[in-house]
Coordinates of C-alpha atoms and ligand atoms in Angstrom, one line a residue:
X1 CA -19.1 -25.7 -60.8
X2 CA -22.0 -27.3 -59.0
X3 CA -24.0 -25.5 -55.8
X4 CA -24.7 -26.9 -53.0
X5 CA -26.7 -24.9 -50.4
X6 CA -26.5 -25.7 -46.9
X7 CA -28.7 -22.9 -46.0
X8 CA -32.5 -22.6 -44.8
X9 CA -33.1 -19.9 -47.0
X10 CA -30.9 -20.0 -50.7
X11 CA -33.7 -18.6 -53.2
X12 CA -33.5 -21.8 -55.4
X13 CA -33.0 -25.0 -53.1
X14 CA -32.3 -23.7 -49.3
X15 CA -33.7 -25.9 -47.3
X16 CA -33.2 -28.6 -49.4
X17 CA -29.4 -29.6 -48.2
X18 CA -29.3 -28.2 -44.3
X19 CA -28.8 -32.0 -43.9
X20 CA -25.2 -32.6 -43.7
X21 CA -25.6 -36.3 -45.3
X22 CA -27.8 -35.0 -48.0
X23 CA -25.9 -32.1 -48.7
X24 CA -22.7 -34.5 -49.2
X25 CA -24.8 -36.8 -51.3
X26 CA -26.0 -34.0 -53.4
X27 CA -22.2 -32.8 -54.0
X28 CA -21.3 -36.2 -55.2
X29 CA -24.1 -36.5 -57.7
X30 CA -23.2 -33.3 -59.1
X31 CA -19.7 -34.7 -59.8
X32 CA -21.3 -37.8 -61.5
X33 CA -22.9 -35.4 -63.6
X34 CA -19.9 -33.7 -64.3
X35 CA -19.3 -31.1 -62.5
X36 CA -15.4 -30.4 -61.7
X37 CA -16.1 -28.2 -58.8
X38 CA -18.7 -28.4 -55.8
X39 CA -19.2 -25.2 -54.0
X40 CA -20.2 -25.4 -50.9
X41 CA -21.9 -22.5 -49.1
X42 CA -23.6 -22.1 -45.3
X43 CA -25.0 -18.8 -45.8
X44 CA -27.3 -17.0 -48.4
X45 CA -27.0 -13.9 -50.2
X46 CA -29.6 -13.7 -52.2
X47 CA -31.4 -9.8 -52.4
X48 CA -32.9 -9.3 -48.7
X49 CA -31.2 -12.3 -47.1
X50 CA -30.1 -11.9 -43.1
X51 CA -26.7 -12.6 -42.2
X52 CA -25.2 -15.9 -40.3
X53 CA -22.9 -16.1 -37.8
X54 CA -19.5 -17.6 -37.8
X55 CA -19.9 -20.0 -35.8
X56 CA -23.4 -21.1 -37.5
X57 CA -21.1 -21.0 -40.6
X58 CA -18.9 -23.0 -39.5
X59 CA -21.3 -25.6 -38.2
X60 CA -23.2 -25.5 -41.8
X61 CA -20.5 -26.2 -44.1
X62 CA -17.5 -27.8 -42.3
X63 CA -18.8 -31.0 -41.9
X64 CA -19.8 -30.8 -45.7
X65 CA -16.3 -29.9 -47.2
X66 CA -14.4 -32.4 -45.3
X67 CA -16.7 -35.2 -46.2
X68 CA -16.4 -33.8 -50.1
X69 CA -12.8 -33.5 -49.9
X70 CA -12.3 -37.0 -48.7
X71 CA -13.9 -38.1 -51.6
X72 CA -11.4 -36.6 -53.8
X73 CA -13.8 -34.1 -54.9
X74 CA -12.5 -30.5 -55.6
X75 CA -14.6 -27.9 -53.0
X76 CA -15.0 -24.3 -53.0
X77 CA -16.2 -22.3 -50.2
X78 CA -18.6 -19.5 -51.0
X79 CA -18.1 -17.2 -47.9
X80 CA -17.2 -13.9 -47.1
X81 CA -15.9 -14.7 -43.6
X82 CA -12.1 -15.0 -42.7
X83 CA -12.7 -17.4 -40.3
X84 CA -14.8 -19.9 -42.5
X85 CA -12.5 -19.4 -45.1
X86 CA -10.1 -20.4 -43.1
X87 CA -11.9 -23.2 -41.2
X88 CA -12.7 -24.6 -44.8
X89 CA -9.5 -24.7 -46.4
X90 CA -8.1 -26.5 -43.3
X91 CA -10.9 -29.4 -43.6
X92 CA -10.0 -29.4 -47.8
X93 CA -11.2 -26.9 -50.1
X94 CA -8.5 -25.2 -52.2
X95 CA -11.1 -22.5 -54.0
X96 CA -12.0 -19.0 -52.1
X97 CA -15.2 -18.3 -53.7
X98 CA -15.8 -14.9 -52.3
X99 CA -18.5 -12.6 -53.1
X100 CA -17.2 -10.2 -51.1
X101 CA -14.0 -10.2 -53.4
X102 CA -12.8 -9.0 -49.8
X103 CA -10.7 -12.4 -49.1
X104 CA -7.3 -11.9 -51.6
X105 CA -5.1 -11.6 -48.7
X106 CA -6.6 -14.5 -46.7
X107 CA -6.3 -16.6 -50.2
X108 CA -2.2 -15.2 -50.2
X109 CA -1.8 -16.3 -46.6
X110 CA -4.0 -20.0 -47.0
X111 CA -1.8 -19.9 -50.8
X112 CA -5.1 -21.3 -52.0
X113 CA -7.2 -20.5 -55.1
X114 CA -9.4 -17.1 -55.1
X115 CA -12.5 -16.0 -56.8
X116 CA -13.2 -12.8 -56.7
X117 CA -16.7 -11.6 -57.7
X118 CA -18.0 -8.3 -58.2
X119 CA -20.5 -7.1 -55.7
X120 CA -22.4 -3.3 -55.0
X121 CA -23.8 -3.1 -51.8
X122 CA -24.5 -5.5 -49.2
X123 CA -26.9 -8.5 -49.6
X124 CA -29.6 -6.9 -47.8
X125 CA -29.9 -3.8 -49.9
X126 CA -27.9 -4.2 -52.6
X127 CA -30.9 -4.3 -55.0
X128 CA -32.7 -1.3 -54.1
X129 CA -31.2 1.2 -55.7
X130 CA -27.6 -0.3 -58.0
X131 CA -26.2 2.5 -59.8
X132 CA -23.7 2.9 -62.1
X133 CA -22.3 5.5 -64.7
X134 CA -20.9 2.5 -67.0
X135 CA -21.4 -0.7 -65.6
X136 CA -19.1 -2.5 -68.1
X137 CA -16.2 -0.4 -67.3
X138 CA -16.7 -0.4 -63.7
X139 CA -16.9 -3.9 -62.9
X140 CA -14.1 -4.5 -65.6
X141 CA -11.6 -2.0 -63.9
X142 CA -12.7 -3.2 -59.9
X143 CA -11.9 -7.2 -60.8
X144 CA -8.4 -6.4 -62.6
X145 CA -7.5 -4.3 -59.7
X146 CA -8.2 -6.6 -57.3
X147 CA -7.1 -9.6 -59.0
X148 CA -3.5 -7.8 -59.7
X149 CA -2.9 -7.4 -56.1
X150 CA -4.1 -10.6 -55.2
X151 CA -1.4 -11.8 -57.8
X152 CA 1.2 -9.7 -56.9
X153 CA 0.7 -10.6 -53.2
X154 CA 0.9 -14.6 -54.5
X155 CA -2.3 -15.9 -54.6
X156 CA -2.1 -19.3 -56.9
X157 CA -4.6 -18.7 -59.3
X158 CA -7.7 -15.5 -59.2
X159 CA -10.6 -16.1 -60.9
X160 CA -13.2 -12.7 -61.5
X161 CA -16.5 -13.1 -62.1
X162 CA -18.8 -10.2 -63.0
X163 CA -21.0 -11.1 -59.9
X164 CA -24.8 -11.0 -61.8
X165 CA -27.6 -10.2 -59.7
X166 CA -25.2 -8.4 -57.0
X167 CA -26.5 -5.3 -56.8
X168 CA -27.5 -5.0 -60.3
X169 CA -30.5 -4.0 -62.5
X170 CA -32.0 -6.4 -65.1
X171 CA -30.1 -4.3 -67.2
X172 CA -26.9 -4.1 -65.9
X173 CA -27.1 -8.3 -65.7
X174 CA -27.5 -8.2 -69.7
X175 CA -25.1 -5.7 -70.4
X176 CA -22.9 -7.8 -68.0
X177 CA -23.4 -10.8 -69.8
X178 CA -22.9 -8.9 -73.2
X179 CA -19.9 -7.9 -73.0
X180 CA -18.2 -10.9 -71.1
X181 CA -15.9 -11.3 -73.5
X182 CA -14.2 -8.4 -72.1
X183 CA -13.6 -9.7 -68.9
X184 CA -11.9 -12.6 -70.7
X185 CA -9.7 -10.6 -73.0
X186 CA -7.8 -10.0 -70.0
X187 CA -6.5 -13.1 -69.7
X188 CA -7.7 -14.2 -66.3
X189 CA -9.9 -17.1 -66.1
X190 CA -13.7 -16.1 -65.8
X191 CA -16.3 -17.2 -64.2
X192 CA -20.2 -16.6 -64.0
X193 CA -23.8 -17.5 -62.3
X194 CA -26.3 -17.1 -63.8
X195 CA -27.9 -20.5 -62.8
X196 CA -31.8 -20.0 -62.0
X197 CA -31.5 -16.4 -61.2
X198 CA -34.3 -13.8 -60.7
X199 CA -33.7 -11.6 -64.0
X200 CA -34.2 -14.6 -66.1
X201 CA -37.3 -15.1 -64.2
X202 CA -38.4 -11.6 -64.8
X203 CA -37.2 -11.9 -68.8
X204 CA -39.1 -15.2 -69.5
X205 CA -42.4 -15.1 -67.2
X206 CA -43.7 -18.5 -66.5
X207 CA -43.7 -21.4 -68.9
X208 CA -47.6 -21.5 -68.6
X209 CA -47.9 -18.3 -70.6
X210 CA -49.0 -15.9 -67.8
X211 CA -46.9 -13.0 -67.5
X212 CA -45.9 -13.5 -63.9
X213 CA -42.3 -13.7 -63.3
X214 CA -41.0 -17.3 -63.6
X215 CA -40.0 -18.9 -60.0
X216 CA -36.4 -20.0 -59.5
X217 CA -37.6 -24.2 -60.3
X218 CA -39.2 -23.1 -63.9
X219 CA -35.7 -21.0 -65.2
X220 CA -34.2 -23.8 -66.9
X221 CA -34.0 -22.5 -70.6
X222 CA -32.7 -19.4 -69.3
X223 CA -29.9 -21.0 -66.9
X224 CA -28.9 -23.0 -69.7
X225 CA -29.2 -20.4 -72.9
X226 CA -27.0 -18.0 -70.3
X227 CA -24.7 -20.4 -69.5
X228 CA -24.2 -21.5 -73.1
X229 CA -23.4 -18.1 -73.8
X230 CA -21.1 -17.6 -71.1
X231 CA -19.2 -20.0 -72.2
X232 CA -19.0 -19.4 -75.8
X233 CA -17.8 -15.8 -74.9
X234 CA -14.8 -17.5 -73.5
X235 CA -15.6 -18.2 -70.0
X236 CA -13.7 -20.9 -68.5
X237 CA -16.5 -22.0 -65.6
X238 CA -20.6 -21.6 -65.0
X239 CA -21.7 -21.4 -61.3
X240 CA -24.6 -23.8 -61.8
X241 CA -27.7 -25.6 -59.2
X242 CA -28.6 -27.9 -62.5
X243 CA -25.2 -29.6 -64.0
X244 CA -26.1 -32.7 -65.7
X245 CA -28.5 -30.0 -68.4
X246 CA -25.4 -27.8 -68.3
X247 CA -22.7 -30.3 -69.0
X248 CA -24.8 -31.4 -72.1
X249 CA -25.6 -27.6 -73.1
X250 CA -21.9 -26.5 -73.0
X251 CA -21.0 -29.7 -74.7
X252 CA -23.0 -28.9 -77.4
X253 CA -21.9 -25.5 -77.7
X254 CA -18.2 -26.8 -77.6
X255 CA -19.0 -29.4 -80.0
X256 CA -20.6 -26.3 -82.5
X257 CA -17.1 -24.8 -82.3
X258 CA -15.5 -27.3 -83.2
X259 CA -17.6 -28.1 -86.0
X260 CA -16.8 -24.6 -87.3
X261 CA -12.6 -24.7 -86.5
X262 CA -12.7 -27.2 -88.9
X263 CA -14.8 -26.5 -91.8
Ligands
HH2_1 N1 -24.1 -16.3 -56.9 C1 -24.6 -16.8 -55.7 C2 -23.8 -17.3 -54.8 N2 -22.4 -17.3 -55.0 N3 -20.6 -17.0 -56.4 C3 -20.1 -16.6 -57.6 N4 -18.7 -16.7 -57.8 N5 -20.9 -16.1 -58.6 C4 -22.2 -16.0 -58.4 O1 -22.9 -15.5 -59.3 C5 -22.8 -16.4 -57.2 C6 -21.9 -16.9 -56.2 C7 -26.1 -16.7 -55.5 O2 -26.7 -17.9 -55.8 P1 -27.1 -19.1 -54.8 O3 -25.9 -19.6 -54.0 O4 -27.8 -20.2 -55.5 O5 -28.1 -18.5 -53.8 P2 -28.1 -18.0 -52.3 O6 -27.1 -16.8 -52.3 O7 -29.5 -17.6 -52.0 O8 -27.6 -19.1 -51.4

């Protein structure tokens, strides 16, 4: 799945795609690189970020997803608003990708696709203080949960995803991504972003040597090492800003596999 930001402020390219043509232009390169998904989003929640309004929203992405869609391209809609939801699916897109995981039964009415991610707090404090007696457990027990109802009230297809960086510690993140195959043994398709996000920034410090934290352009090796992982634990999609790297890097990784099914 490839990201595209139509936000002032995303940490790793807002500003970059508040242009509605650019922003459709960047969603079709992605899919030349190979990305099966675009996922289009009008408001950030990165730690700290202030909330948009609906109809800002609205006016962000809209434009965006229809001009995707009639393209043939597949489009998710990262809100956590009803309304966008809503707005979106009518103009094309067929994924929910919710943060919130608060939009099952707006996914059950639409009879669209739903991902549910896990998520402590709110965006703008989510990382002050994210506590949890086992983190592994608790996300693990929240997603089934919510994905059964979503099932059980007919939602198409629910994807969970562990929600990394959403109010969660460095450590939380790496148990998280430890112990993905978890989440998959349940047998609902999981996704994950980790894609150029701050605890990798803060695990590999710059590529100059200093020991500042890398910024969100110099996190490559760690976007794509994660994302190699993630899907060598079993996870079925990888929420990513830099596709053509990933496609090769998860390529690889399925290639390895392969190399070993059959020796
Ligand atoms: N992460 C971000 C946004 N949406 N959706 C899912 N399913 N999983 C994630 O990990 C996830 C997500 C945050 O990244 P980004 O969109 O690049 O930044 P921002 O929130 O600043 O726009």
């Amino acid at each position: 799945m490839g990201v595209v930001n139509v936000t002032p402020d995303s940490f790793s390219d807002g500003g970059r795609f508040t242009d509605h043509r650019a922003a459709i232009e960047h969603g079709l390169a992605l899919v030349a690189e190979g990305a099966s998904w675009v996922d289009v989003g009008g408001e950030s929640t990165r730690p700290g970020a202030t909330p948009v309004d609906e109809a800002e929203e609205r006016r962000r992405v809209l434009p965006v997803v229809s001009a995707l869609a009639a393209e043939g391209v597949s489009v998710s809609i990262d809100t956590r608003k009803p309304v966008v939801a809503r707005a979106a699916v009518e103009a094309g897109a067929t994924l929910l990708n919710d943060v919130g995981a608060g939009l099952g039964a707006v996914a059950a009415e639409l009879g669209v696709a739903w991902a549910a991610m896990h998520a402590q707090g709110e965006p703008a404090t989510m990382q002050d203080a994210p506590h949890y007696d086992d983190v592994v457990a608790e996300v693990h027990e929240e997603l089934v949960a919510k994905a059964t109802s979503a099932l059980a009230a007919g939602v198409p297809e629910v994807w969970i995803d562990p929600g990394i960086g959403f109010g969660k510690t460095h450590e939380h993140n790496l148990s998280l991504l430890a112990h993905l195959d978890g989440l998959v043994a349940t047998g609902l398709p999981v996704m994950v972003g980790t894609s150029r996000k701050g605890f990798l920034g803060a695990l590999l410090g710059r590529s100059d040597g200093t020991s500042d934290p890398a910024p969100a352009g110099d996190r490559i090796e760690g976007s794509l090492a994660t994302a190699a992982w993630a899907v060598a634990s079993g996870v079925r999609m990888v929420r990513v800003h830099d596709v053509a790297a990933t496609v090769a890097a998860v390529q690889l990784v399925g290639g390895l596999e392969f190399e070993v099914a059959i020796a």
